Short mmCIF file of C-alpha atoms in Angstrom, two decimals:
data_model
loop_
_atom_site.label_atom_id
_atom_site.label_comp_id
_atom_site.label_asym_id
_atom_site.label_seq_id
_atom_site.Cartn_x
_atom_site.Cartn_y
_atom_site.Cartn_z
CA UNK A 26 14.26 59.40 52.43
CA UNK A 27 17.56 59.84 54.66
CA UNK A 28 20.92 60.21 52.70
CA UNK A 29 21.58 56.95 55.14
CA UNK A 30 18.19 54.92 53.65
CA UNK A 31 19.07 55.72 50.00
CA UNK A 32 22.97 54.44 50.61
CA UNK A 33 20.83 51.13 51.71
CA UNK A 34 18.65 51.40 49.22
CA UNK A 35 21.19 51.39 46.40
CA UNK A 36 23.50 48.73 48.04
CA UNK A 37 20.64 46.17 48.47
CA UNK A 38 19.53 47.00 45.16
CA UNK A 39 23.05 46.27 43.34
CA UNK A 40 23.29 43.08 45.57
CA UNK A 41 19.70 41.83 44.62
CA UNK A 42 21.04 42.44 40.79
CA UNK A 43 23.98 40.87 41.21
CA UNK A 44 22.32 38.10 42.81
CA UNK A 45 19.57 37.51 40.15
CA UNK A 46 22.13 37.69 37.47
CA UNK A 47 23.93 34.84 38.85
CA UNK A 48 20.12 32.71 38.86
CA UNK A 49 19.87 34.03 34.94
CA UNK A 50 23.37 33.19 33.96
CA UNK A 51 22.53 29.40 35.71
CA UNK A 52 19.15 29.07 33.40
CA UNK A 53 21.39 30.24 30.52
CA UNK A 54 23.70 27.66 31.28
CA UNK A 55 21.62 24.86 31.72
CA UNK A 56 19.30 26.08 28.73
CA UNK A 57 20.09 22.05 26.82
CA UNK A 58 19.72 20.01 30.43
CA UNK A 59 16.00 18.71 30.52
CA UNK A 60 16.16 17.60 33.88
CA UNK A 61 16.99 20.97 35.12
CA UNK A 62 13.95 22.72 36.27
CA UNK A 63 14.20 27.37 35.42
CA UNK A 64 14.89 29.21 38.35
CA UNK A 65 12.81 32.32 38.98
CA UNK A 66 13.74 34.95 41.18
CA UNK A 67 11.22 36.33 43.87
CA UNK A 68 11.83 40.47 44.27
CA UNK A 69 10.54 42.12 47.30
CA UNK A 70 10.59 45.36 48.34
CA UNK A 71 11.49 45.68 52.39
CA UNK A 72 10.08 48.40 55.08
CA UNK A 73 12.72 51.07 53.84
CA UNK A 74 11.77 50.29 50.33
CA UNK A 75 14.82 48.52 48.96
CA UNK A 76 14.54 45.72 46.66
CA UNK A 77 15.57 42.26 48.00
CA UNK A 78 15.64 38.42 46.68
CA UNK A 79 12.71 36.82 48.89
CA UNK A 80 13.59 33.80 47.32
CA UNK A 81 14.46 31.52 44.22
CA UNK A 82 11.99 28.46 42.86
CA UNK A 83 11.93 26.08 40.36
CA UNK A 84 9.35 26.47 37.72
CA UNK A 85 7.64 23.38 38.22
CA UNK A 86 4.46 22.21 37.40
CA UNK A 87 3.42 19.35 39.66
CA UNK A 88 0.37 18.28 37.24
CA UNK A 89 2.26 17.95 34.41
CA UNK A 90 4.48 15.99 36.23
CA UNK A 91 2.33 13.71 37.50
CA UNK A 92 0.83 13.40 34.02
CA UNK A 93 3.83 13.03 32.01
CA UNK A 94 5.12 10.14 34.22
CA UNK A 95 1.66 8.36 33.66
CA UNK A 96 1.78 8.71 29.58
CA UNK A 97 5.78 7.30 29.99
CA UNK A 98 4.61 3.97 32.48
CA UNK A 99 1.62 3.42 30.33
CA UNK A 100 3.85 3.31 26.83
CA UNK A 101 6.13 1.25 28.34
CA UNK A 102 3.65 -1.37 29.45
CA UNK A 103 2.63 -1.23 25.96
CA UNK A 104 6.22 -1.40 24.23
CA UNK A 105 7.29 -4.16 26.42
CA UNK A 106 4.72 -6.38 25.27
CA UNK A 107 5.03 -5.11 21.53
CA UNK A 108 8.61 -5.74 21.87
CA UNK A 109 8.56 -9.11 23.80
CA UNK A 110 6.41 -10.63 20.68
CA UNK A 111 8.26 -9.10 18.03
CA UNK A 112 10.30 -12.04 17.41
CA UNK A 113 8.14 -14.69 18.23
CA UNK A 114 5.35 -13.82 15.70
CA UNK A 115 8.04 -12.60 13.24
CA UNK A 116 8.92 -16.55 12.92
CA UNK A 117 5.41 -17.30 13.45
CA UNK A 118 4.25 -15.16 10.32
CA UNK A 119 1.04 -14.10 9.17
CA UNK A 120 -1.84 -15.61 7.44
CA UNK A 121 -0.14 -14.08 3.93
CA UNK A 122 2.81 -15.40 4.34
CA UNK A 123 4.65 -18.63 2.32
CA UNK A 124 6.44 -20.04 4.96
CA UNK A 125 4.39 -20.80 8.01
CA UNK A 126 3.10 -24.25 9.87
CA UNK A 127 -0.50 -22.81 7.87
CA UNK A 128 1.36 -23.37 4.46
CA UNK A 129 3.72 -26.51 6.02
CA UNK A 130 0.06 -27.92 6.33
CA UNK A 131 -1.35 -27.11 2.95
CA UNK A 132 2.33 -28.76 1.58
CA UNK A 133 1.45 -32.18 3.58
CA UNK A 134 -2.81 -31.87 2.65
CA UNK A 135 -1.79 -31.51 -0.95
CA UNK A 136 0.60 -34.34 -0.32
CA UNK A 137 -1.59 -36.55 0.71
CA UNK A 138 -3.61 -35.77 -2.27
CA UNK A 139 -0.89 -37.07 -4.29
CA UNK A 140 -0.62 -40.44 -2.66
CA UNK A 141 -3.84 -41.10 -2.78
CA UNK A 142 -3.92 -41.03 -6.28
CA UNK A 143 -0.50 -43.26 -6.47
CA UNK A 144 -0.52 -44.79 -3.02
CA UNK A 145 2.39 -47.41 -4.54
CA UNK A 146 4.51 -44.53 -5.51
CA UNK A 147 7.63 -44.46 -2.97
CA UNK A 148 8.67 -40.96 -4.29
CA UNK A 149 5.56 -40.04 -3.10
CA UNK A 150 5.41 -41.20 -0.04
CA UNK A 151 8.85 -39.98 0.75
CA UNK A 152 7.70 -36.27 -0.10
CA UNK A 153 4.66 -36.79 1.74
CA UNK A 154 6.42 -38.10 4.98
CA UNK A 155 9.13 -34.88 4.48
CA UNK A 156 6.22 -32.80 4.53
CA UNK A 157 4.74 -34.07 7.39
CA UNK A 158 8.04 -33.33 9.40
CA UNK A 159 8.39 -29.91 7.72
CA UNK A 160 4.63 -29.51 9.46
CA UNK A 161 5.93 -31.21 12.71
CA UNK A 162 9.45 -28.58 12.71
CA UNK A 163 7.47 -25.51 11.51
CA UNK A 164 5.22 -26.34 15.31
CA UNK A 165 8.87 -27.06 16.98
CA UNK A 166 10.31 -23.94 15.64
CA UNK A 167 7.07 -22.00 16.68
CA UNK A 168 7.15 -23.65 20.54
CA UNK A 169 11.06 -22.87 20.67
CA UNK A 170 10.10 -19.21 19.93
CA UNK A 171 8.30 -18.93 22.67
CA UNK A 172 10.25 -20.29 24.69
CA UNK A 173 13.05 -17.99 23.70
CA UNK A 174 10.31 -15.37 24.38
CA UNK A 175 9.51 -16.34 28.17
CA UNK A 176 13.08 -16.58 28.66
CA UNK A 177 13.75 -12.95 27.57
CA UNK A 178 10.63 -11.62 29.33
CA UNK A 179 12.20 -13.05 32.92
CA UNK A 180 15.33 -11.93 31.83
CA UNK A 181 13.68 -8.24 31.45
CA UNK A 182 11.64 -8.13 34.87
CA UNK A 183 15.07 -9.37 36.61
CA UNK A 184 16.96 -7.04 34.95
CA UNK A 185 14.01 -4.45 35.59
CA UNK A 186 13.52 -5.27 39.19
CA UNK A 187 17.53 -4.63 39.95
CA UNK A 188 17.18 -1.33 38.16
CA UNK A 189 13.85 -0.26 39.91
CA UNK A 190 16.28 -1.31 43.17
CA UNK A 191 19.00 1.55 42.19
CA UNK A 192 16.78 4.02 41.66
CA UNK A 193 15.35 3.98 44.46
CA UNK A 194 18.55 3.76 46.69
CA UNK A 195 19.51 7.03 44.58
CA UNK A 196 16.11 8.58 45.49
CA UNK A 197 16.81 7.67 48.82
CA UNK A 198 19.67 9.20 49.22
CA UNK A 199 18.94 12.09 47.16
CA UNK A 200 15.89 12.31 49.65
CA UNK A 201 18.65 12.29 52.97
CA UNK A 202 20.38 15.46 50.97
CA UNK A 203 17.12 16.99 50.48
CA UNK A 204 15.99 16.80 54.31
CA UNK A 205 19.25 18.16 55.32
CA UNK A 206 19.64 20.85 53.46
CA UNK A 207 18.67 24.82 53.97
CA UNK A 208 15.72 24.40 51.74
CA UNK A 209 16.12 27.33 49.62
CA UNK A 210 20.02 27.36 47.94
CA UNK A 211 21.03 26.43 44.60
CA UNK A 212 22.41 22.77 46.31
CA UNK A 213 18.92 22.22 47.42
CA UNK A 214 17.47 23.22 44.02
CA UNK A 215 19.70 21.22 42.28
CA UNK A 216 18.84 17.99 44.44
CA UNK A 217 15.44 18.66 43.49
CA UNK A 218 16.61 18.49 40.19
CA UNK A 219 17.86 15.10 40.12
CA UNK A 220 14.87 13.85 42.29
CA UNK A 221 12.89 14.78 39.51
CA UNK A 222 15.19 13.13 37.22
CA UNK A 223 15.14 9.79 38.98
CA UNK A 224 11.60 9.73 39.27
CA UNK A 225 11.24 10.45 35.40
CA UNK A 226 13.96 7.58 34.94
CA UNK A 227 11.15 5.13 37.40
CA UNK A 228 8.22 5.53 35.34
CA UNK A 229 9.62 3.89 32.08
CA UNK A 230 10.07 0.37 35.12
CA UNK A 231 6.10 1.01 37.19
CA UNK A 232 4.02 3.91 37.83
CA UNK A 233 4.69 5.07 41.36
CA UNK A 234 2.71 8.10 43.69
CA UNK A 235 5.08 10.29 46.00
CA UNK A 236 4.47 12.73 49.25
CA UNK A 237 6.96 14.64 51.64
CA UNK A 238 7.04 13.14 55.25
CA UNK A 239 7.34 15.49 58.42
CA UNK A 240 11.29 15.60 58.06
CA UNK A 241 11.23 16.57 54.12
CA UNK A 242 12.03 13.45 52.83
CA UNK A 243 10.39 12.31 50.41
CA UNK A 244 7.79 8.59 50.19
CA UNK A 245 7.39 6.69 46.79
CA UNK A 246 4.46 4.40 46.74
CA UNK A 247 3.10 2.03 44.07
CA UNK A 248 -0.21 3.84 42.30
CA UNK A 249 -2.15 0.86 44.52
CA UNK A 250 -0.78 2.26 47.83
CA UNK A 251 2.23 -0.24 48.66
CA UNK A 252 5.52 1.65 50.51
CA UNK A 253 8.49 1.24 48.34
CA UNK A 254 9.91 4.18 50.00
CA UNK A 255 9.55 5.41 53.25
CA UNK A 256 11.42 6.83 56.47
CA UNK A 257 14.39 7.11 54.26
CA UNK A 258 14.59 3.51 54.09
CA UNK A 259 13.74 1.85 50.30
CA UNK A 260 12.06 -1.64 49.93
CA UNK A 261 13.90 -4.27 48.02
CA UNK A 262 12.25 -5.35 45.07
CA UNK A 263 12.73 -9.37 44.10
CA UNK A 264 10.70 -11.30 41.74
CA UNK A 265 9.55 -14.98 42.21
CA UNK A 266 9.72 -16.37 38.42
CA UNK A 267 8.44 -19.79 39.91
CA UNK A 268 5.29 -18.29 40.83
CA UNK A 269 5.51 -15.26 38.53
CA UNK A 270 4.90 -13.11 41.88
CA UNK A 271 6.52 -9.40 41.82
CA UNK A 272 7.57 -8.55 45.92
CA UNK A 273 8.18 -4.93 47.33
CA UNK A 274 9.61 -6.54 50.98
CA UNK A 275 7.24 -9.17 51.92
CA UNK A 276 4.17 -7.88 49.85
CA UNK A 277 2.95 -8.83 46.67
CA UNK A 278 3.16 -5.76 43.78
CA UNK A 279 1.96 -8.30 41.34
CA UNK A 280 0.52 -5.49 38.58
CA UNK A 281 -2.78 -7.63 37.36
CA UNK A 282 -3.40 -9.26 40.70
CA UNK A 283 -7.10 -8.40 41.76
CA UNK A 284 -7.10 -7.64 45.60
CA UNK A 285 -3.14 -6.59 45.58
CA UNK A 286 -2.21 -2.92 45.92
CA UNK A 287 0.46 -3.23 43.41
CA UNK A 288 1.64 -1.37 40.38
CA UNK A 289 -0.47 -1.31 36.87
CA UNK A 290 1.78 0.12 34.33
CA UNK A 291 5.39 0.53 33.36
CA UNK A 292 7.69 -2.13 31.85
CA UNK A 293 7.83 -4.48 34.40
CA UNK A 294 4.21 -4.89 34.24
CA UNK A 295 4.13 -5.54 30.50
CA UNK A 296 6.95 -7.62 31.05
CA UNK A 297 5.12 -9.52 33.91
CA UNK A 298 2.29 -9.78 31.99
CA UNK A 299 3.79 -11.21 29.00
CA UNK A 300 5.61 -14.08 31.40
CA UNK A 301 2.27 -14.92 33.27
CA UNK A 302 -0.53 -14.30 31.03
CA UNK A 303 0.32 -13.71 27.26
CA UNK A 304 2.98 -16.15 26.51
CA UNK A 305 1.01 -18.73 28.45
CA UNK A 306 -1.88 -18.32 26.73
CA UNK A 307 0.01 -18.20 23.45
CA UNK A 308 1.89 -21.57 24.32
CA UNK A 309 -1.62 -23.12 25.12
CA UNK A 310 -3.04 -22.49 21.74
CA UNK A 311 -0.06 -23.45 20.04
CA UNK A 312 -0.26 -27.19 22.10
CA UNK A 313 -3.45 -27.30 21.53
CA UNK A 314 -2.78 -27.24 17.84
CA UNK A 315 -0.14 -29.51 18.29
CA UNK A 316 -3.02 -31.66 20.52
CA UNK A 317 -5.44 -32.00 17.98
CA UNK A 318 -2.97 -32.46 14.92
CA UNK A 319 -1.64 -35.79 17.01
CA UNK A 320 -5.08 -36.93 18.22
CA UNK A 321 -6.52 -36.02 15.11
CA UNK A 322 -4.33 -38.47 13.07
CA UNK A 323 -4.41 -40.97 16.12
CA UNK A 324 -7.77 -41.40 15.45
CA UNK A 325 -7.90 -41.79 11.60
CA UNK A 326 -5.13 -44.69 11.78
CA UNK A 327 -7.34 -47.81 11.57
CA UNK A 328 -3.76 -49.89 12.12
CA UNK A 329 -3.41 -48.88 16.04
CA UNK A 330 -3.47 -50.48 19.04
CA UNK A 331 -4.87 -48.62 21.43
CA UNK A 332 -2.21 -46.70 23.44
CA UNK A 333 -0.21 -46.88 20.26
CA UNK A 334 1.59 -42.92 19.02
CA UNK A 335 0.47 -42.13 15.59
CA UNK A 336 1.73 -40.39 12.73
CA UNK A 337 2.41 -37.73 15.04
CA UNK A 338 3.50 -38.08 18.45
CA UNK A 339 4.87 -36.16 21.94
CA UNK A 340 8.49 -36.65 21.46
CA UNK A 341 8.21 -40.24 20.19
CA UNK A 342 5.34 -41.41 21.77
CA UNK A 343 1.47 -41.75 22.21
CA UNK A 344 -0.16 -38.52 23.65
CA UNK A 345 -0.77 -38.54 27.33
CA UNK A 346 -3.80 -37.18 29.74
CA UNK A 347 -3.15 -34.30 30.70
CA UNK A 348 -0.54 -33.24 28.01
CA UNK A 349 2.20 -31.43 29.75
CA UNK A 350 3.43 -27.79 28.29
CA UNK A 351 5.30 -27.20 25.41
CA UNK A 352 4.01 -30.11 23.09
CA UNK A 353 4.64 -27.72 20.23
CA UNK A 354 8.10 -28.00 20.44
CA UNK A 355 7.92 -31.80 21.12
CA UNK A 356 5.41 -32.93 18.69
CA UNK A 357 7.73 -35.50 16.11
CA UNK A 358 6.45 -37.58 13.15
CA UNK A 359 6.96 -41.34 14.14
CA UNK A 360 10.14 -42.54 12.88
CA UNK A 361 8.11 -45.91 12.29
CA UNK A 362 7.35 -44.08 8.84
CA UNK A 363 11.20 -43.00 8.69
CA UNK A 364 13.36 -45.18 6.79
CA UNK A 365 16.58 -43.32 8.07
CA UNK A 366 15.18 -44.26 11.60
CA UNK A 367 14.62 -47.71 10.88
CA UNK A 368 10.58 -47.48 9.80
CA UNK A 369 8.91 -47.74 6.27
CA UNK A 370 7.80 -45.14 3.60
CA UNK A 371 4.78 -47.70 3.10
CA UNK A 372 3.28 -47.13 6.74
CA UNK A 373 2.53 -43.70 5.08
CA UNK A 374 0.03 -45.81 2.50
CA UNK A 375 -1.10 -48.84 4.68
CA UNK A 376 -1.21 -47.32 8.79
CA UNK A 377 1.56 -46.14 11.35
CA UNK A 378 0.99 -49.55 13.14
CA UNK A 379 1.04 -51.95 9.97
CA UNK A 380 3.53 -55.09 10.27
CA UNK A 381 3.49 -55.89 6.67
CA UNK A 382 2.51 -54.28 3.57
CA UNK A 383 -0.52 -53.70 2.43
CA UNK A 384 -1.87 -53.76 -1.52
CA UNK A 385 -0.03 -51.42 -3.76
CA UNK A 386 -2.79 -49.44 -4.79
CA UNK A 387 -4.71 -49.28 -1.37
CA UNK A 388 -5.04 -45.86 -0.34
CA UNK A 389 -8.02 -46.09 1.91
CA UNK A 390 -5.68 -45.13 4.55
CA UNK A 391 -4.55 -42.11 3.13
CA UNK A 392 -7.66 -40.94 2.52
CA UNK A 393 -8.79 -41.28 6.03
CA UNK A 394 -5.59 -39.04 7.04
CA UNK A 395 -6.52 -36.48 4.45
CA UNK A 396 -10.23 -36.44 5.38
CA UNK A 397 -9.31 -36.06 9.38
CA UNK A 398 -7.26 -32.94 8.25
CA UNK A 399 -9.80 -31.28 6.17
CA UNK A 400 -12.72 -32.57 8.21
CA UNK A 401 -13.60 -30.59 11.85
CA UNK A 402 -11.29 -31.45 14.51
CA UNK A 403 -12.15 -30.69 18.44
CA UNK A 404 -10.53 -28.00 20.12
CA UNK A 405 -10.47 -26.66 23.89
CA UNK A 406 -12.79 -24.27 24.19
CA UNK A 407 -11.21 -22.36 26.67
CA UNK A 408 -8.23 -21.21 24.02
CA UNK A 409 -11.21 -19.04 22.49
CA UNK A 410 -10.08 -19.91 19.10
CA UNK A 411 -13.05 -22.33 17.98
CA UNK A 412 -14.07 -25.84 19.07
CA UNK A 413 -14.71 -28.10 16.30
CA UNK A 414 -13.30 -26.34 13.24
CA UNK A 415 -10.53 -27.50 10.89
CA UNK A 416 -7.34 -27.80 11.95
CA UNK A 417 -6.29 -25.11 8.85
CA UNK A 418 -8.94 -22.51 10.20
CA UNK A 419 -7.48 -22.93 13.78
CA UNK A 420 -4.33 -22.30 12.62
CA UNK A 421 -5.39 -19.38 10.54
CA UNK A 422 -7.08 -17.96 13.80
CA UNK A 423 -4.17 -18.35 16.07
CA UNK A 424 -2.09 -16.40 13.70
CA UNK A 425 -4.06 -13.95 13.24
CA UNK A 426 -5.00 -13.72 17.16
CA UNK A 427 -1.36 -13.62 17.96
CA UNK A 428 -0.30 -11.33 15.40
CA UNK A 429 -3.21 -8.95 16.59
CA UNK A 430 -1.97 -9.23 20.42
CA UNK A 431 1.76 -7.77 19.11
CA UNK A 432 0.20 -4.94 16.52
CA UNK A 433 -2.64 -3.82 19.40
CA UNK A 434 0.69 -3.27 21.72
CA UNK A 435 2.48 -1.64 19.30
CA UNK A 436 -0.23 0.70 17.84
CA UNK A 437 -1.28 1.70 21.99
CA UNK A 438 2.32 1.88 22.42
CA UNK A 439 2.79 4.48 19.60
CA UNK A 440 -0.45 6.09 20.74
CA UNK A 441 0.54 6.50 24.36
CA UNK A 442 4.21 7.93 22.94
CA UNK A 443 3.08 10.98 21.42
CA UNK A 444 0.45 11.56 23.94
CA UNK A 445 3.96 11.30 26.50
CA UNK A 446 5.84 13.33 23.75
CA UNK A 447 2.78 16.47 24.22
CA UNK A 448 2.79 16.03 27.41
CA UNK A 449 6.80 16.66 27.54
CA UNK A 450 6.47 19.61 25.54
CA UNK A 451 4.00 21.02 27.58
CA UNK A 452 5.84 20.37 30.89
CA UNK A 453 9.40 21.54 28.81
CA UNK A 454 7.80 25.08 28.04
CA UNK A 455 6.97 25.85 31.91
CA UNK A 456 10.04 24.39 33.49
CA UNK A 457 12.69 24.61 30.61
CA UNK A 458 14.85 27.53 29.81
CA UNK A 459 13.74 30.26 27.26
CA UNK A 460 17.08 32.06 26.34
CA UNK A 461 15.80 35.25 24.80
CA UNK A 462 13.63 35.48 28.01
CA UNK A 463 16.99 35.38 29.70
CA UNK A 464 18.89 37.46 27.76
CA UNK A 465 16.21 40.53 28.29
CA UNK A 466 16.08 39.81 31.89
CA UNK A 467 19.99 40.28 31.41
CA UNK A 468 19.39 43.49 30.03
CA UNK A 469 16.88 44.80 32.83
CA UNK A 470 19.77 43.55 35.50
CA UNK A 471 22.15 45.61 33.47
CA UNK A 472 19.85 48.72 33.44
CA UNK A 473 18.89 47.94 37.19
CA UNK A 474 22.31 47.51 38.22
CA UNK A 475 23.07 50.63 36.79
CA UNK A 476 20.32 52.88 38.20
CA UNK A 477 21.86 51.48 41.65
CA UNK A 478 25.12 51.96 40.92
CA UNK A 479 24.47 55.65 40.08
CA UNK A 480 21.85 56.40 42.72
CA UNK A 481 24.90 54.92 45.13
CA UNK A 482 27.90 57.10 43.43
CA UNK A 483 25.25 60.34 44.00
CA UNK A 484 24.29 59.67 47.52
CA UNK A 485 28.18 59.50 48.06
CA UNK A 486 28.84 62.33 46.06
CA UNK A 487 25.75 64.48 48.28
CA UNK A 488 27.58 62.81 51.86
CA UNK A 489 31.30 63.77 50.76
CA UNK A 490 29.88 67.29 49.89
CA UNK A 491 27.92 67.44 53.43
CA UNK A 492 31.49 66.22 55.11
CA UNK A 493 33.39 68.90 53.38
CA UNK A 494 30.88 71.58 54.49
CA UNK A 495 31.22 70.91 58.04
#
């Protein structure tokens, strides 16, 4: 090797050193940042045999990627849900507990024990009509919860949608830097960086596939195929609560929607869920109790006319065909049995529609209101909690079915969360930032810079001698 080559040599060498101490000092630095992704440094020997930086990477791995941002849209599906029913089926209670419309309706059974023992007693009746409107506000209180519920669940997916919205005008952007840029400097790494970011951020909202176009910028696509990003120009997200119909543009996203290539997971799609399918379906069982409770007693008052409301009614008056949504939180005990209201105590003992009262001791009546609650009552079939059951054992299912819809989320929610939380740790140790690995790879830069600097001090020392010679 020329006096000339080795000069080279040793220069390059110190500048390669110098150069992959400043990537080390940057992992070093960012050694706490989990979005940032380790640089490694690419060392090449040239033609002449001098060490050079071919390049500087991330330490990525795309798999884990991918997988990590499944595990987080699949929990969140899951906690969005869990979370959406926590405080509906907190006041709804479970089948143990002492203050539910189950135990309002054991209070008003056993009540109606009572009078039919004393049917003249008035203290009786009194308690018997408070506990039929502690049964009646325990269904209100249950149908108001859910309402609450579907209010907060639109809330979410608006709130949801605008935030899916930002992201991807960031990514978008982001993306624009990205295209522009040399490809290979610590700018373009870092915008790499906060792509990654952004896209972790977007899979707690939906679960989302992404490719590079021809220009470097990068797509984002729902898992079923739909273009929320493309040509550098994002979609606008908007959801229809009306219709309960998630758009990306003009094109239904709707995650559930058989036929749609929408999204499947993330919170939006628990939250979406909850709005058009679980709360629904929650809100129809709970009518449906509220149905048969009203026709039930309808039926067992020998003193109607027909077309007449009942002990119980919707909001005052006689049930109507269909009954429209949200009788739960309507359904009222007749204030013809409310003396504060202008009614009787009696029409407890002698029939909702009596005119006069009946014998003191009667209690024929109250029987036949006792037996229609303890007898089998008819149900919808299609709210897959029984047909002709007693009203107690419906209510004792829908608790329990309800209850078990929340504790299902939750337990696949904290399932899914530690599968996410592997998965991080997996994808942490190949991309994050090992400081003792740093600190050695310090210490070879040190040695290598060294060995440079004294292989360039000799072949300086060898060309002054040579000059002095001449």
């Amino acid at each position: 090797m020329s006096l000339i080559s080795a000069l080279n040599a040793a220069r390059s060498g110190m500048s390669t050193s110098s150069r992959w101490a400043d990537t080390v000092s940057t992992n070093i630095a960012n050694a706490n940042n989990a979005s940032y992704a380790r640089r490694e440094t690419q060392i090449t020997t040239n033609a002449q045999g001098a060490a050079q930086i071919s390049e500087i990477t991330r330490a990525v791995d795309s798999a884990l990627d991918g997988l990590y941002r499944t595990e987080v849209s699949r929990t969140a599906t899951q906690d969005a849900i869990a979370t959406g029913l926590a405080g509906y089926t907190a006041l709804l209670g479970d089948t143990e507990s002492t203050d539910t419309m189950l135990t309002r309706l054991t209070d008003f059974q056993n009540a109606l024990g009572l009078l039919s023992v004393s049917p003249a007693d008035t203290g009786l009746q009194r308690a018997t009509v408070a506990d039929a409107q502690e049964l009646a506000q325990a269904l209100n209180r249950a149908g108001g919860a859910l309402d609450a519920a579907m209010g907060r669940a639109e809330e979410g997916i608006v709130s949801d949608v605008a935030a899916v919205n930002d992201r991807l005008g960031r990514i978008a952007a982001l993306s624009e830097r990205l295209a522009s840029s040399d490809g290979n400097g610590e700018a373009s790494l870092s915008v790499r960086d906060a792509l990654g970011a952004e896209l972790d951020a977007l899979a707690e909202y939906m679960d989302v596939t992404t490719r590079t176009d021809g220009y470097g910028r990068m797509e984002v696509f729902t898992s079923g195929g739909t273009a929320l990003l493309t040509g550098g120009r994002p979609e606008t997200l908007r959801f229809d609560a009306e219709s309960g119909t998630l758009l990306a543009g003009s094109v239904d996203i709707t995650p559930g929607v058989s036929g749609k290539r929408g999204i499947s997971e993330g919170s939006i799609s628990g939250k979406v869920a909850l709005y058009t399918t679980v709360l629904p379906e929650m809100q129809a069982q709970l009518d449906e109790t509220a149905r048969a409770l009203i026709s039930g007693m309808e039926a067992a008052d020998a003193s109607l006319l027909p077309g007449e409301a009942g002990l119980f009614t919707d909001a005052g008056a006689a049930l109507t065909d269909p009954v429209a949504p949200g009788l739960a939180r309507r359904i009222a005990v007749n204030e013809a049995v409310v003396p504060e209201a202008g009614g009787a105590l009696w029409r407890i003992r002698d029939g909702v529609g009596a005119v006069v009262p009946g014998a003191a001791g009667a209690n024929g009546q109250v029987m036949d209101f006792a037996d229609a609650l303890n007898g089998s009552l008819s149900f919808d079939e299609a709210r897959g909690l029984g047909s002709d059951v007693p009203l107690s054992r419906f209510m004792s299912s829908l608790i329990a079915s309800q209850n078990s819809t929340r504790a299902s989320a939750e337990t696949s929610a904290e399932r899914l969360a530690a599968g996410a939380i592997a998965t991080q740790t997996s994808r942490m140790s190949f991309m994050g930032v090992n400081v003792d690995d740093e600190l050695q790879q310090l210490a070879m830069i040190q040695q290598s810079y060294g060995a440079n600097a004294q292989a360039l001090s000799t072949v300086s020392e060898m060309i002054d001698t040579l000059l002095a010679a001449v």
